[in-house]
């Protein structure tokens, strides 16, 4: 690190410590000492166990369920500001609440905007995150947002699979732009799935738009929650004559019964990043680490360097 710049310190939230440790290993620094004291009624208190005055502080915490992870991050930001940190940067590999990015029906909240307001109100100076559910969420913040893409680790993995007759597919039309970027980079065809939902987390009907007969298909999505969509799409691709179906998703939310659905569907492999730790063991799951990508971004931000050169797509 540049000695003329303020010292850098990295701290971890409770559920993202595994990620912070990997990041610190890559940066060649020690993980910062912090204590979270829990009270009997469920409240908790954050305290830094070392001086951070004048430091550039990076707080690693994904905001996946439950809500304690978000509240913990807010308290970490507030405590850092009150301890006279020079700047506070939230490193959020998985930004929760992102599916609520607009009013899709009357009288509902826009939770992604609310969460961004909470983070800014707590005192965050910058946010580093990955594969937001909707790109426009970057505009909800009044501070800089570095939006990283898991394609940096997914594309090399896809290439080393060396699959013939490869087709990139998306389990819903909403992910068409993301899947199209993969298809263009790999110079392979794109296939779409059109789904109709009965209600949240329940797919009523799905149809394939494009040819998958005799092809090796890779489904692209940003997250897997209950795995209803991704497994239904995989089985549909096989019914349409696909040779094999794999899927990749940036965030392994994996709410029940996701693991059982993946285990019993036609997927050969389900590929995730480690933005969220797997809740349960899954024999078909492959987890790729994005810690090096975040470490490199932290290094570049600290040294006031461009981060765009690390984007593949």
PDB file of C-alpha atoms in Angstrom:
ATOM      1  CA  UNK A   1       0.000   0.000   0.000  1.00  0.00           C
ATOM      2  CA  UNK A   2       1.089   3.602  -0.661  1.00  0.00           C
ATOM      3  CA  UNK A   3       2.702   4.985   2.517  1.00  0.00           C
ATOM      4  CA  UNK A   4       1.548   8.518   1.625  1.00  0.00           C
ATOM      5  CA  UNK A   5      -2.097   7.451   1.863  1.00  0.00           C
ATOM      6  CA  UNK A   6      -4.068   6.922   5.096  1.00  0.00           C
ATOM      7  CA  UNK A   7      -3.682   3.477   6.716  1.00  0.00           C
ATOM      8  CA  UNK A   8      -6.121   0.818   5.530  1.00  0.00           C
ATOM      9  CA  UNK A   9      -8.033  -1.435   7.924  1.00  0.00           C
ATOM     10  CA  UNK A  10     -10.523  -4.195   7.131  1.00  0.00           C
ATOM     11  CA  UNK A  11     -13.201  -5.407   9.549  1.00  0.00           C
ATOM     12  CA  UNK A  12     -15.763  -8.183   9.205  1.00  0.00           C
ATOM     13  CA  UNK A  13     -19.389  -8.590  10.113  1.00  0.00           C
ATOM     14  CA  UNK A  14     -20.300 -11.809  11.907  1.00  0.00           C
ATOM     15  CA  UNK A  15     -21.575 -13.780   8.899  1.00  0.00           C
ATOM     16  CA  UNK A  16     -19.005 -12.470   6.380  1.00  0.00           C
ATOM     17  CA  UNK A  17     -15.836 -13.118   8.377  1.00  0.00           C
ATOM     18  CA  UNK A  18     -14.822 -15.970   6.034  1.00  0.00           C
ATOM     19  CA  UNK A  19     -14.809 -13.498   3.112  1.00  0.00           C
ATOM     20  CA  UNK A  20     -12.956 -10.772   5.030  1.00  0.00           C
ATOM     21  CA  UNK A  21     -10.235 -13.230   6.055  1.00  0.00           C
ATOM     22  CA  UNK A  22      -9.661 -14.202   2.407  1.00  0.00           C
ATOM     23  CA  UNK A  23      -9.582 -10.536   1.376  1.00  0.00           C
ATOM     24  CA  UNK A  24      -7.060  -9.683   4.091  1.00  0.00           C
ATOM     25  CA  UNK A  25      -4.881 -12.640   3.106  1.00  0.00           C
ATOM     26  CA  UNK A  26      -4.763 -11.357  -0.458  1.00  0.00           C
ATOM     27  CA  UNK A  27      -4.043  -7.799   0.708  1.00  0.00           C
ATOM     28  CA  UNK A  28      -1.320  -9.031   3.061  1.00  0.00           C
ATOM     29  CA  UNK A  29      -2.801  -7.366   6.154  1.00  0.00           C
ATOM     30  CA  UNK A  30      -4.335  -8.551   9.422  1.00  0.00           C
ATOM     31  CA  UNK A  31      -8.109  -8.568   9.871  1.00  0.00           C
ATOM     32  CA  UNK A  32      -9.117  -5.753  12.220  1.00  0.00           C
ATOM     33  CA  UNK A  33     -10.198  -6.500  15.787  1.00  0.00           C
ATOM     34  CA  UNK A  34     -13.839  -5.794  16.521  1.00  0.00           C
ATOM     35  CA  UNK A  35     -16.275  -7.023  19.155  1.00  0.00           C
ATOM     36  CA  UNK A  36     -20.033  -7.498  18.842  1.00  0.00           C
ATOM     37  CA  UNK A  37     -21.738  -7.851  22.211  1.00  0.00           C
ATOM     38  CA  UNK A  38     -25.192  -9.445  22.201  1.00  0.00           C
ATOM     39  CA  UNK A  39     -27.771  -8.636  24.865  1.00  0.00           C
ATOM     40  CA  UNK A  40     -30.472 -10.961  26.150  1.00  0.00           C
ATOM     41  CA  UNK A  41     -33.261  -9.106  24.336  1.00  0.00           C
ATOM     42  CA  UNK A  42     -31.615  -9.484  20.902  1.00  0.00           C
ATOM     43  CA  UNK A  43     -29.912  -6.078  20.761  1.00  0.00           C
ATOM     44  CA  UNK A  44     -26.202  -5.950  20.012  1.00  0.00           C
ATOM     45  CA  UNK A  45     -23.398  -3.439  20.364  1.00  0.00           C
ATOM     46  CA  UNK A  46     -20.452  -2.942  17.995  1.00  0.00           C
ATOM     47  CA  UNK A  47     -17.065  -1.778  19.281  1.00  0.00           C
ATOM     48  CA  UNK A  48     -13.675  -1.538  17.583  1.00  0.00           C
ATOM     49  CA  UNK A  49     -10.875  -3.003  19.689  1.00  0.00           C
ATOM     50  CA  UNK A  50      -8.133  -0.938  18.049  1.00  0.00           C
ATOM     51  CA  UNK A  51      -7.693   2.680  16.965  1.00  0.00           C
ATOM     52  CA  UNK A  52      -9.071   3.576  13.534  1.00  0.00           C
ATOM     53  CA  UNK A  53      -8.580   7.339  13.797  1.00  0.00           C
ATOM     54  CA  UNK A  54      -7.576   8.725  10.404  1.00  0.00           C
ATOM     55  CA  UNK A  55      -7.805   5.292   8.743  1.00  0.00           C
ATOM     56  CA  UNK A  56      -9.518   4.172   5.554  1.00  0.00           C
ATOM     57  CA  UNK A  57     -11.899   1.567   6.966  1.00  0.00           C
ATOM     58  CA  UNK A  58     -13.420  -1.251   4.888  1.00  0.00           C
ATOM     59  CA  UNK A  59     -16.374  -3.106   6.417  1.00  0.00           C
ATOM     60  CA  UNK A  60     -17.108  -6.506   4.843  1.00  0.00           C
ATOM     61  CA  UNK A  61     -20.702  -7.629   5.340  1.00  0.00           C
ATOM     62  CA  UNK A  62     -23.307  -9.110   3.009  1.00  0.00           C
ATOM     63  CA  UNK A  63     -26.878  -8.176   3.892  1.00  0.00           C
ATOM     64  CA  UNK A  64     -28.530 -11.550   3.332  1.00  0.00           C
ATOM     65  CA  UNK A  65     -31.275 -12.775   5.697  1.00  0.00           C
ATOM     66  CA  UNK A  66     -31.804 -12.310   8.541  1.00  0.00           C
ATOM     67  CA  UNK A  67     -32.075  -8.558   9.130  1.00  0.00           C
ATOM     68  CA  UNK A  68     -29.385  -8.663  11.854  1.00  0.00           C
ATOM     69  CA  UNK A  69     -26.734  -8.613   9.104  1.00  0.00           C
ATOM     70  CA  UNK A  70     -27.984  -5.276   7.778  1.00  0.00           C
ATOM     71  CA  UNK A  71     -28.376  -3.797  11.261  1.00  0.00           C
ATOM     72  CA  UNK A  72     -24.900  -5.002  12.189  1.00  0.00           C
ATOM     73  CA  UNK A  73     -23.438  -3.238   9.138  1.00  0.00           C
ATOM     74  CA  UNK A  74     -25.253   0.001  10.013  1.00  0.00           C
ATOM     75  CA  UNK A  75     -23.845  -0.091  13.557  1.00  0.00           C
ATOM     76  CA  UNK A  76     -20.358  -0.845  12.220  1.00  0.00           C
ATOM     77  CA  UNK A  77     -20.548   2.225   9.964  1.00  0.00           C
ATOM     78  CA  UNK A  78     -21.850   4.445  12.773  1.00  0.00           C
ATOM     79  CA  UNK A  79     -19.190   3.254  15.225  1.00  0.00           C
ATOM     80  CA  UNK A  80     -16.427   3.825  12.657  1.00  0.00           C
ATOM     81  CA  UNK A  81     -17.573   7.391  11.966  1.00  0.00           C
ATOM     82  CA  UNK A  82     -17.748   8.124  15.687  1.00  0.00           C
ATOM     83  CA  UNK A  83     -14.238   6.696  16.102  1.00  0.00           C
ATOM     84  CA  UNK A  84     -12.910   9.324  13.638  1.00  0.00           C
ATOM     85  CA  UNK A  85     -12.196   7.050  10.674  1.00  0.00           C
ATOM     86  CA  UNK A  86     -11.085   9.147   7.688  1.00  0.00           C
ATOM     87  CA  UNK A  87     -13.444   7.256   5.359  1.00  0.00           C
ATOM     88  CA  UNK A  88     -15.797   4.293   5.714  1.00  0.00           C
ATOM     89  CA  UNK A  89     -16.334   1.944   2.766  1.00  0.00           C
ATOM     90  CA  UNK A  90     -18.973  -0.791   2.928  1.00  0.00           C
ATOM     91  CA  UNK A  91     -17.950  -3.948   1.052  1.00  0.00           C
ATOM     92  CA  UNK A  92     -21.248  -5.746   0.407  1.00  0.00           C
ATOM     93  CA  UNK A  93     -20.691  -8.851  -1.766  1.00  0.00           C
ATOM     94  CA  UNK A  94     -24.450  -9.539  -1.703  1.00  0.00           C
ATOM     95  CA  UNK A  95     -26.731  -6.507  -1.463  1.00  0.00           C
ATOM     96  CA  UNK A  96     -30.018  -7.758   0.005  1.00  0.00           C
ATOM     97  CA  UNK A  97     -33.482  -6.273  -0.592  1.00  0.00           C
ATOM     98  CA  UNK A  98     -32.440  -5.567  -4.186  1.00  0.00           C
ATOM     99  CA  UNK A  99     -35.455  -7.354  -5.683  1.00  0.00           C
ATOM    100  CA  UNK A 100     -37.634  -4.549  -4.302  1.00  0.00           C
ATOM    101  CA  UNK A 101     -36.227  -1.906  -6.638  1.00  0.00           C
ATOM    102  CA  UNK A 102     -39.485  -0.384  -7.939  1.00  0.00           C
ATOM    103  CA  UNK A 103     -43.225  -0.232  -7.295  1.00  0.00           C
ATOM    104  CA  UNK A 104     -44.513  -3.231  -9.230  1.00  0.00           C
ATOM    105  CA  UNK A 105     -47.962  -2.873  -7.677  1.00  0.00           C
ATOM    106  CA  UNK A 106     -49.741  -0.194  -5.621  1.00  0.00           C
ATOM    107  CA  UNK A 107     -48.883   0.572  -1.987  1.00  0.00           C
ATOM    108  CA  UNK A 108     -45.558  -1.290  -1.715  1.00  0.00           C
ATOM    109  CA  UNK A 109     -42.190  -0.093  -0.443  1.00  0.00           C
ATOM    110  CA  UNK A 110     -39.048   0.293  -2.535  1.00  0.00           C
ATOM    111  CA  UNK A 111     -36.783  -1.499  -0.074  1.00  0.00           C
ATOM    112  CA  UNK A 112     -33.580  -1.171  -2.129  1.00  0.00           C
ATOM    113  CA  UNK A 113     -33.870   2.620  -1.978  1.00  0.00           C
ATOM    114  CA  UNK A 114     -34.644   2.519   1.750  1.00  0.00           C
ATOM    115  CA  UNK A 115     -31.580   0.353   2.470  1.00  0.00           C
ATOM    116  CA  UNK A 116     -29.351   2.672   0.435  1.00  0.00           C
ATOM    117  CA  UNK A 117     -30.708   5.669   2.384  1.00  0.00           C
ATOM    118  CA  UNK A 118     -30.012   3.880   5.677  1.00  0.00           C
ATOM    119  CA  UNK A 119     -26.414   3.163   4.697  1.00  0.00           C
ATOM    120  CA  UNK A 120     -25.807   6.767   3.634  1.00  0.00           C
ATOM    121  CA  UNK A 121     -27.536   8.118   6.765  1.00  0.00           C
ATOM    122  CA  UNK A 122     -25.288   5.892   8.915  1.00  0.00           C
ATOM    123  CA  UNK A 123     -22.290   7.616   7.331  1.00  0.00           C
ATOM    124  CA  UNK A 124     -20.917   5.351   4.589  1.00  0.00           C
ATOM    125  CA  UNK A 125     -18.598   7.146   2.147  1.00  0.00           C
ATOM    126  CA  UNK A 126     -18.494   4.494  -0.568  1.00  0.00           C
ATOM    127  CA  UNK A 127     -20.049   1.116  -1.415  1.00  0.00           C
ATOM    128  CA  UNK A 128     -18.399  -1.824  -3.168  1.00  0.00           C
ATOM    129  CA  UNK A 129     -20.856  -4.534  -4.193  1.00  0.00           C
ATOM    130  CA  UNK A 130     -21.356  -7.261  -6.799  1.00  0.00           C
ATOM    131  CA  UNK A 131     -24.062  -8.269  -9.288  1.00  0.00           C
ATOM    132  CA  UNK A 132     -26.939  -6.139  -8.079  1.00  0.00           C
ATOM    133  CA  UNK A 133     -30.336  -7.554  -8.987  1.00  0.00           C
ATOM    134  CA  UNK A 134     -30.986  -4.333 -10.905  1.00  0.00           C
ATOM    135  CA  UNK A 135     -28.217  -2.034 -12.152  1.00  0.00           C
ATOM    136  CA  UNK A 136     -30.237   1.119 -11.450  1.00  0.00           C
ATOM    137  CA  UNK A 137     -29.838   0.551  -7.694  1.00  0.00           C
ATOM    138  CA  UNK A 138     -26.441   2.246  -8.045  1.00  0.00           C
ATOM    139  CA  UNK A 139     -28.371   5.472  -8.613  1.00  0.00           C
ATOM    140  CA  UNK A 140     -30.206   5.099  -5.289  1.00  0.00           C
ATOM    141  CA  UNK A 141     -26.992   6.085  -3.481  1.00  0.00           C
ATOM    142  CA  UNK A 142     -25.648   9.617  -3.068  1.00  0.00           C
ATOM    143  CA  UNK A 143     -22.120   8.218  -2.626  1.00  0.00           C
ATOM    144  CA  UNK A 144     -19.869   6.390  -5.146  1.00  0.00           C
ATOM    145  CA  UNK A 145     -20.781   2.761  -5.867  1.00  0.00           C
ATOM    146  CA  UNK A 146     -18.295   0.308  -7.365  1.00  0.00           C
ATOM    147  CA  UNK A 147     -20.413  -2.396  -8.991  1.00  0.00           C
ATOM    148  CA  UNK A 148     -18.383  -5.554  -9.645  1.00  0.00           C
ATOM    149  CA  UNK A 149     -19.393  -8.519 -11.786  1.00  0.00           C
ATOM    150  CA  UNK A 150     -19.013 -12.211 -10.966  1.00  0.00           C
ATOM    151  CA  UNK A 151     -18.325 -12.799 -14.676  1.00  0.00           C
ATOM    152  CA  UNK A 152     -14.695 -12.100 -13.731  1.00  0.00           C
ATOM    153  CA  UNK A 153     -14.567 -15.555 -12.097  1.00  0.00           C
ATOM    154  CA  UNK A 154     -17.397 -17.303 -13.984  1.00  0.00           C
ATOM    155  CA  UNK A 155     -16.104 -16.812 -17.541  1.00  0.00           C
ATOM    156  CA  UNK A 156     -12.674 -18.419 -16.964  1.00  0.00           C
ATOM    157  CA  UNK A 157     -14.471 -21.347 -15.295  1.00  0.00           C
ATOM    158  CA  UNK A 158     -16.856 -21.757 -18.251  1.00  0.00           C
ATOM    159  CA  UNK A 159     -13.931 -21.695 -20.674  1.00  0.00           C
ATOM    160  CA  UNK A 160     -12.017 -24.391 -18.815  1.00  0.00           C
ATOM    161  CA  UNK A 161     -15.078 -26.684 -18.997  1.00  0.00           C
ATOM    162  CA  UNK A 162     -14.411 -26.731 -22.767  1.00  0.00           C
ATOM    163  CA  UNK A 163     -17.992 -27.718 -23.599  1.00  0.00           C
ATOM    164  CA  UNK A 164     -18.837 -28.347 -27.274  1.00  0.00           C
ATOM    165  CA  UNK A 165     -22.111 -27.002 -28.749  1.00  0.00           C
ATOM    166  CA  UNK A 166     -22.416 -24.510 -25.899  1.00  0.00           C
ATOM    167  CA  UNK A 167     -25.554 -22.401 -25.473  1.00  0.00           C
ATOM    168  CA  UNK A 168     -26.083 -19.664 -22.902  1.00  0.00           C
ATOM    169  CA  UNK A 169     -29.609 -19.409 -21.504  1.00  0.00           C
ATOM    170  CA  UNK A 170     -31.514 -17.290 -19.042  1.00  0.00           C
ATOM    171  CA  UNK A 171     -34.298 -18.683 -16.811  1.00  0.00           C
ATOM    172  CA  UNK A 172     -36.343 -15.497 -17.244  1.00  0.00           C
ATOM    173  CA  UNK A 173     -36.523 -12.569 -19.660  1.00  0.00           C
ATOM    174  CA  UNK A 174     -35.431 -10.158 -16.907  1.00  0.00           C
ATOM    175  CA  UNK A 175     -31.941 -11.653 -17.002  1.00  0.00           C
ATOM    176  CA  UNK A 176     -31.640 -11.428 -20.795  1.00  0.00           C
ATOM    177  CA  UNK A 177     -29.101  -8.578 -20.776  1.00  0.00           C
ATOM    178  CA  UNK A 178     -26.802 -10.420 -18.356  1.00  0.00           C
ATOM    179  CA  UNK A 179     -27.014 -13.684 -20.325  1.00  0.00           C
ATOM    180  CA  UNK A 180     -26.550 -11.876 -23.643  1.00  0.00           C
ATOM    181  CA  UNK A 181     -23.267 -10.398 -22.383  1.00  0.00           C
ATOM    182  CA  UNK A 182     -21.991 -13.910 -21.625  1.00  0.00           C
ATOM    183  CA  UNK A 183     -23.175 -15.214 -25.007  1.00  0.00           C
ATOM    184  CA  UNK A 184     -21.468 -12.362 -26.903  1.00  0.00           C
ATOM    185  CA  UNK A 185     -18.207 -12.763 -24.988  1.00  0.00           C
ATOM    186  CA  UNK A 186     -18.142 -16.532 -25.601  1.00  0.00           C
ATOM    187  CA  UNK A 187     -19.520 -16.143 -29.159  1.00  0.00           C
ATOM    188  CA  UNK A 188     -22.270 -18.725 -28.636  1.00  0.00           C
ATOM    189  CA  UNK A 189     -26.076 -18.661 -29.146  1.00  0.00           C
ATOM    190  CA  UNK A 190     -28.507 -17.249 -26.567  1.00  0.00           C
ATOM    191  CA  UNK A 191     -31.735 -18.955 -25.494  1.00  0.00           C
ATOM    192  CA  UNK A 192     -34.468 -17.357 -23.366  1.00  0.00           C
ATOM    193  CA  UNK A 193     -37.019 -18.783 -20.975  1.00  0.00           C
ATOM    194  CA  UNK A 194     -40.297 -16.958 -20.543  1.00  0.00           C
ATOM    195  CA  UNK A 195     -41.934 -17.551 -17.164  1.00  0.00           C
ATOM    196  CA  UNK A 196     -45.239 -16.585 -15.632  1.00  0.00           C
ATOM    197  CA  UNK A 197     -45.472 -16.438 -11.833  1.00  0.00           C
ATOM    198  CA  UNK A 198     -48.519 -17.487  -9.844  1.00  0.00           C
ATOM    199  CA  UNK A 199     -47.072 -15.556  -6.869  1.00  0.00           C
ATOM    200  CA  UNK A 200     -43.668 -14.784  -5.351  1.00  0.00           C
ATOM    201  CA  UNK A 201     -41.319 -17.823  -5.496  1.00  0.00           C
ATOM    202  CA  UNK A 202     -43.933 -19.848  -7.444  1.00  0.00           C
ATOM    203  CA  UNK A 203     -43.584 -20.324 -11.228  1.00  0.00           C
ATOM    204  CA  UNK A 204     -46.882 -21.166 -12.961  1.00  0.00           C
ATOM    205  CA  UNK A 205     -45.703 -21.645 -16.555  1.00  0.00           C
ATOM    206  CA  UNK A 206     -42.421 -21.584 -18.487  1.00  0.00           C
ATOM    207  CA  UNK A 207     -41.585 -21.818 -22.189  1.00  0.00           C
ATOM    208  CA  UNK A 208     -38.244 -21.944 -24.101  1.00  0.00           C
ATOM    209  CA  UNK A 209     -37.495 -19.397 -26.822  1.00  0.00           C
ATOM    210  CA  UNK A 210     -34.711 -20.829 -28.983  1.00  0.00           C
ATOM    211  CA  UNK A 211     -33.122 -24.163 -29.917  1.00  0.00           C
ATOM    212  CA  UNK A 212     -31.353 -26.304 -27.302  1.00  0.00           C
ATOM    213  CA  UNK A 213     -31.576 -29.727 -28.958  1.00  0.00           C
ATOM    214  CA  UNK A 214     -28.230 -31.520 -28.698  1.00  0.00           C
ATOM    215  CA  UNK A 215     -26.654 -28.537 -26.920  1.00  0.00           C
ATOM    216  CA  UNK A 216     -24.772 -28.138 -23.655  1.00  0.00           C
ATOM    217  CA  UNK A 217     -26.674 -25.397 -21.858  1.00  0.00           C
ATOM    218  CA  UNK A 218     -25.477 -23.012 -19.150  1.00  0.00           C
ATOM    219  CA  UNK A 219     -28.218 -21.055 -17.374  1.00  0.00           C
ATOM    220  CA  UNK A 220     -27.189 -17.606 -16.094  1.00  0.00           C
ATOM    221  CA  UNK A 221     -28.866 -15.893 -13.130  1.00  0.00           C
ATOM    222  CA  UNK A 222     -27.941 -13.415 -10.409  1.00  0.00           C
ATOM    223  CA  UNK A 223     -29.272 -15.388  -7.440  1.00  0.00           C
ATOM    224  CA  UNK A 224     -30.924 -18.637  -6.424  1.00  0.00           C
ATOM    225  CA  UNK A 225     -33.499 -18.311  -3.640  1.00  0.00           C
ATOM    226  CA  UNK A 226     -35.871 -21.298  -3.500  1.00  0.00           C
ATOM    227  CA  UNK A 227     -34.437 -22.655  -6.812  1.00  0.00           C
ATOM    228  CA  UNK A 228     -37.917 -23.081  -8.279  1.00  0.00           C
ATOM    229  CA  UNK A 229     -37.157 -21.099 -11.445  1.00  0.00           C
ATOM    230  CA  UNK A 230     -33.666 -22.442 -12.149  1.00  0.00           C
ATOM    231  CA  UNK A 231     -34.604 -26.115 -11.649  1.00  0.00           C
ATOM    232  CA  UNK A 232     -37.800 -25.794 -13.701  1.00  0.00           C
ATOM    233  CA  UNK A 233     -35.790 -24.167 -16.489  1.00  0.00           C
ATOM    234  CA  UNK A 234     -33.159 -26.929 -16.348  1.00  0.00           C
ATOM    235  CA  UNK A 235     -35.726 -29.710 -16.587  1.00  0.00           C
ATOM    236  CA  UNK A 236     -37.483 -27.884 -19.424  1.00  0.00           C
ATOM    237  CA  UNK A 237     -34.211 -27.579 -21.357  1.00  0.00           C
ATOM    238  CA  UNK A 238     -33.641 -31.327 -21.010  1.00  0.00           C
ATOM    239  CA  UNK A 239     -37.198 -32.023 -22.138  1.00  0.00           C
ATOM    240  CA  UNK A 240     -36.475 -29.892 -25.221  1.00  0.00           C
ATOM    241  CA  UNK A 241     -33.506 -32.138 -26.071  1.00  0.00           C
ATOM    242  CA  UNK A 242     -30.525 -30.476 -24.370  1.00  0.00           C
ATOM    243  CA  UNK A 243     -27.474 -32.727 -23.952  1.00  0.00           C
ATOM    244  CA  UNK A 244     -26.633 -31.321 -20.499  1.00  0.00           C
ATOM    245  CA  UNK A 245     -27.616 -28.356 -18.339  1.00  0.00           C
ATOM    246  CA  UNK A 246     -25.492 -26.425 -15.864  1.00  0.00           C
ATOM    247  CA  UNK A 247     -26.408 -23.240 -14.032  1.00  0.00           C
ATOM    248  CA  UNK A 248     -24.468 -20.429 -12.456  1.00  0.00           C
ATOM    249  CA  UNK A 249     -25.672 -17.737 -10.086  1.00  0.00           C
ATOM    250  CA  UNK A 250     -23.740 -15.082  -8.232  1.00  0.00           C
ATOM    251  CA  UNK A 251     -25.555 -15.359  -4.907  1.00  0.00           C
ATOM    252  CA  UNK A 252     -26.487 -18.635  -3.176  1.00  0.00           C
ATOM    253  CA  UNK A 253     -29.437 -17.501  -1.039  1.00  0.00           C
ATOM    254  CA  UNK A 254     -30.695 -21.112  -1.080  1.00  0.00           C
ATOM    255  CA  UNK A 255     -33.833 -20.873   1.045  1.00  0.00           C
ATOM    256  CA  UNK A 256     -35.571 -24.186   1.718  1.00  0.00           C
ATOM    257  CA  UNK A 257     -36.329 -26.296  -0.293  1.00  0.00           C
ATOM    258  CA  UNK A 258     -33.624 -25.092  -2.716  1.00  0.00           C
ATOM    259  CA  UNK A 259     -31.043 -27.788  -1.907  1.00  0.00           C
ATOM    260  CA  UNK A 260     -33.537 -30.635  -2.378  1.00  0.00           C
ATOM    261  CA  UNK A 261     -34.771 -29.156  -5.664  1.00  0.00           C
ATOM    262  CA  UNK A 262     -31.249 -28.860  -7.061  1.00  0.00           C
ATOM    263  CA  UNK A 263     -30.310 -32.362  -5.911  1.00  0.00           C
ATOM    264  CA  UNK A 264     -33.349 -33.900  -7.619  1.00  0.00           C
ATOM    265  CA  UNK A 265     -33.456 -31.889 -10.861  1.00  0.00           C
ATOM    266  CA  UNK A 266     -31.588 -32.485 -14.112  1.00  0.00           C
ATOM    267  CA  UNK A 267     -28.766 -30.029 -13.439  1.00  0.00           C
ATOM    268  CA  UNK A 268     -25.274 -31.475 -13.796  1.00  0.00           C
ATOM    269  CA  UNK A 269     -23.714 -28.673 -11.766  1.00  0.00           C
ATOM    270  CA  UNK A 270     -24.812 -25.544  -9.881  1.00  0.00           C
ATOM    271  CA  UNK A 271     -22.063 -22.902  -9.749  1.00  0.00           C
ATOM    272  CA  UNK A 272     -22.056 -20.091  -7.165  1.00  0.00           C
ATOM    273  CA  UNK A 273     -19.676 -17.495  -5.801  1.00  0.00           C
ATOM    274  CA  UNK A 274     -18.957 -17.313  -2.080  1.00  0.00           C
ATOM    275  CA  UNK A 275     -20.729 -13.939  -1.655  1.00  0.00           C
ATOM    276  CA  UNK A 276     -23.140 -15.828   0.611  1.00  0.00           C
ATOM    277  CA  UNK A 277     -22.104 -18.988   2.506  1.00  0.00           C
ATOM    278  CA  UNK A 278     -23.996 -22.135   1.530  1.00  0.00           C
ATOM    279  CA  UNK A 279     -26.573 -22.965   4.207  1.00  0.00           C
ATOM    280  CA  UNK A 280     -26.466 -26.697   3.525  1.00  0.00           C
ATOM    281  CA  UNK A 281     -24.165 -29.115   1.737  1.00  0.00           C
ATOM    282  CA  UNK A 282     -25.160 -29.713  -1.892  1.00  0.00           C
ATOM    283  CA  UNK A 283     -23.417 -32.387  -3.961  1.00  0.00           C
ATOM    284  CA  UNK A 284     -24.004 -30.489  -7.224  1.00  0.00           C
ATOM    285  CA  UNK A 285     -22.722 -27.138  -5.947  1.00  0.00           C
ATOM    286  CA  UNK A 286     -19.395 -25.644  -7.011  1.00  0.00           C
ATOM    287  CA  UNK A 287     -18.359 -22.474  -5.152  1.00  0.00           C
ATOM    288  CA  UNK A 288     -15.894 -20.002  -6.690  1.00  0.00           C
ATOM    289  CA  UNK A 289     -14.239 -17.386  -4.501  1.00  0.00           C
ATOM    290  CA  UNK A 290     -14.575 -13.685  -5.353  1.00  0.00           C
ATOM    291  CA  UNK A 291     -12.343 -12.571  -2.451  1.00  0.00           C
ATOM    292  CA  UNK A 292      -9.385 -11.844  -4.753  1.00  0.00           C
ATOM    293  CA  UNK A 293     -11.602  -9.660  -6.955  1.00  0.00           C
ATOM    294  CA  UNK A 294     -12.759  -7.645  -3.927  1.00  0.00           C
ATOM    295  CA  UNK A 295      -9.212  -7.421  -2.567  1.00  0.00           C
ATOM    296  CA  UNK A 296      -7.979  -6.085  -5.904  1.00  0.00           C
ATOM    297  CA  UNK A 297     -10.794  -3.514  -5.957  1.00  0.00           C
ATOM    298  CA  UNK A 298      -9.979  -2.395  -2.403  1.00  0.00           C
ATOM    299  CA  UNK A 299      -6.317  -2.042  -3.393  1.00  0.00           C
ATOM    300  CA  UNK A 300      -7.239   0.043  -6.450  1.00  0.00           C
ATOM    301  CA  UNK A 301      -9.693   2.249  -4.541  1.00  0.00           C
ATOM    302  CA  UNK A 302      -7.108   2.846  -1.829  1.00  0.00           C
ATOM    303  CA  UNK A 303      -4.453   3.792  -4.418  1.00  0.00           C
ATOM    304  CA  UNK A 304      -6.901   5.946  -6.428  1.00  0.00           C
ATOM    305  CA  UNK A 305      -6.587   3.668  -9.473  1.00  0.00           C
ATOM    306  CA  UNK A 306      -9.196   2.703 -12.061  1.00  0.00           C
ATOM    307  CA  UNK A 307     -11.079  -0.547 -11.435  1.00  0.00           C
ATOM    308  CA  UNK A 308     -12.657  -0.861 -14.898  1.00  0.00           C
ATOM    309  CA  UNK A 309      -9.706  -2.828 -16.287  1.00  0.00           C
ATOM    310  CA  UNK A 310     -10.662  -5.859 -14.191  1.00  0.00           C
ATOM    311  CA  UNK A 311     -14.085  -6.190 -15.859  1.00  0.00           C
ATOM    312  CA  UNK A 312     -14.376  -8.915 -18.480  1.00  0.00           C
ATOM    313  CA  UNK A 313     -17.944  -7.952 -19.382  1.00  0.00           C
TER     314      UNK A 313
END
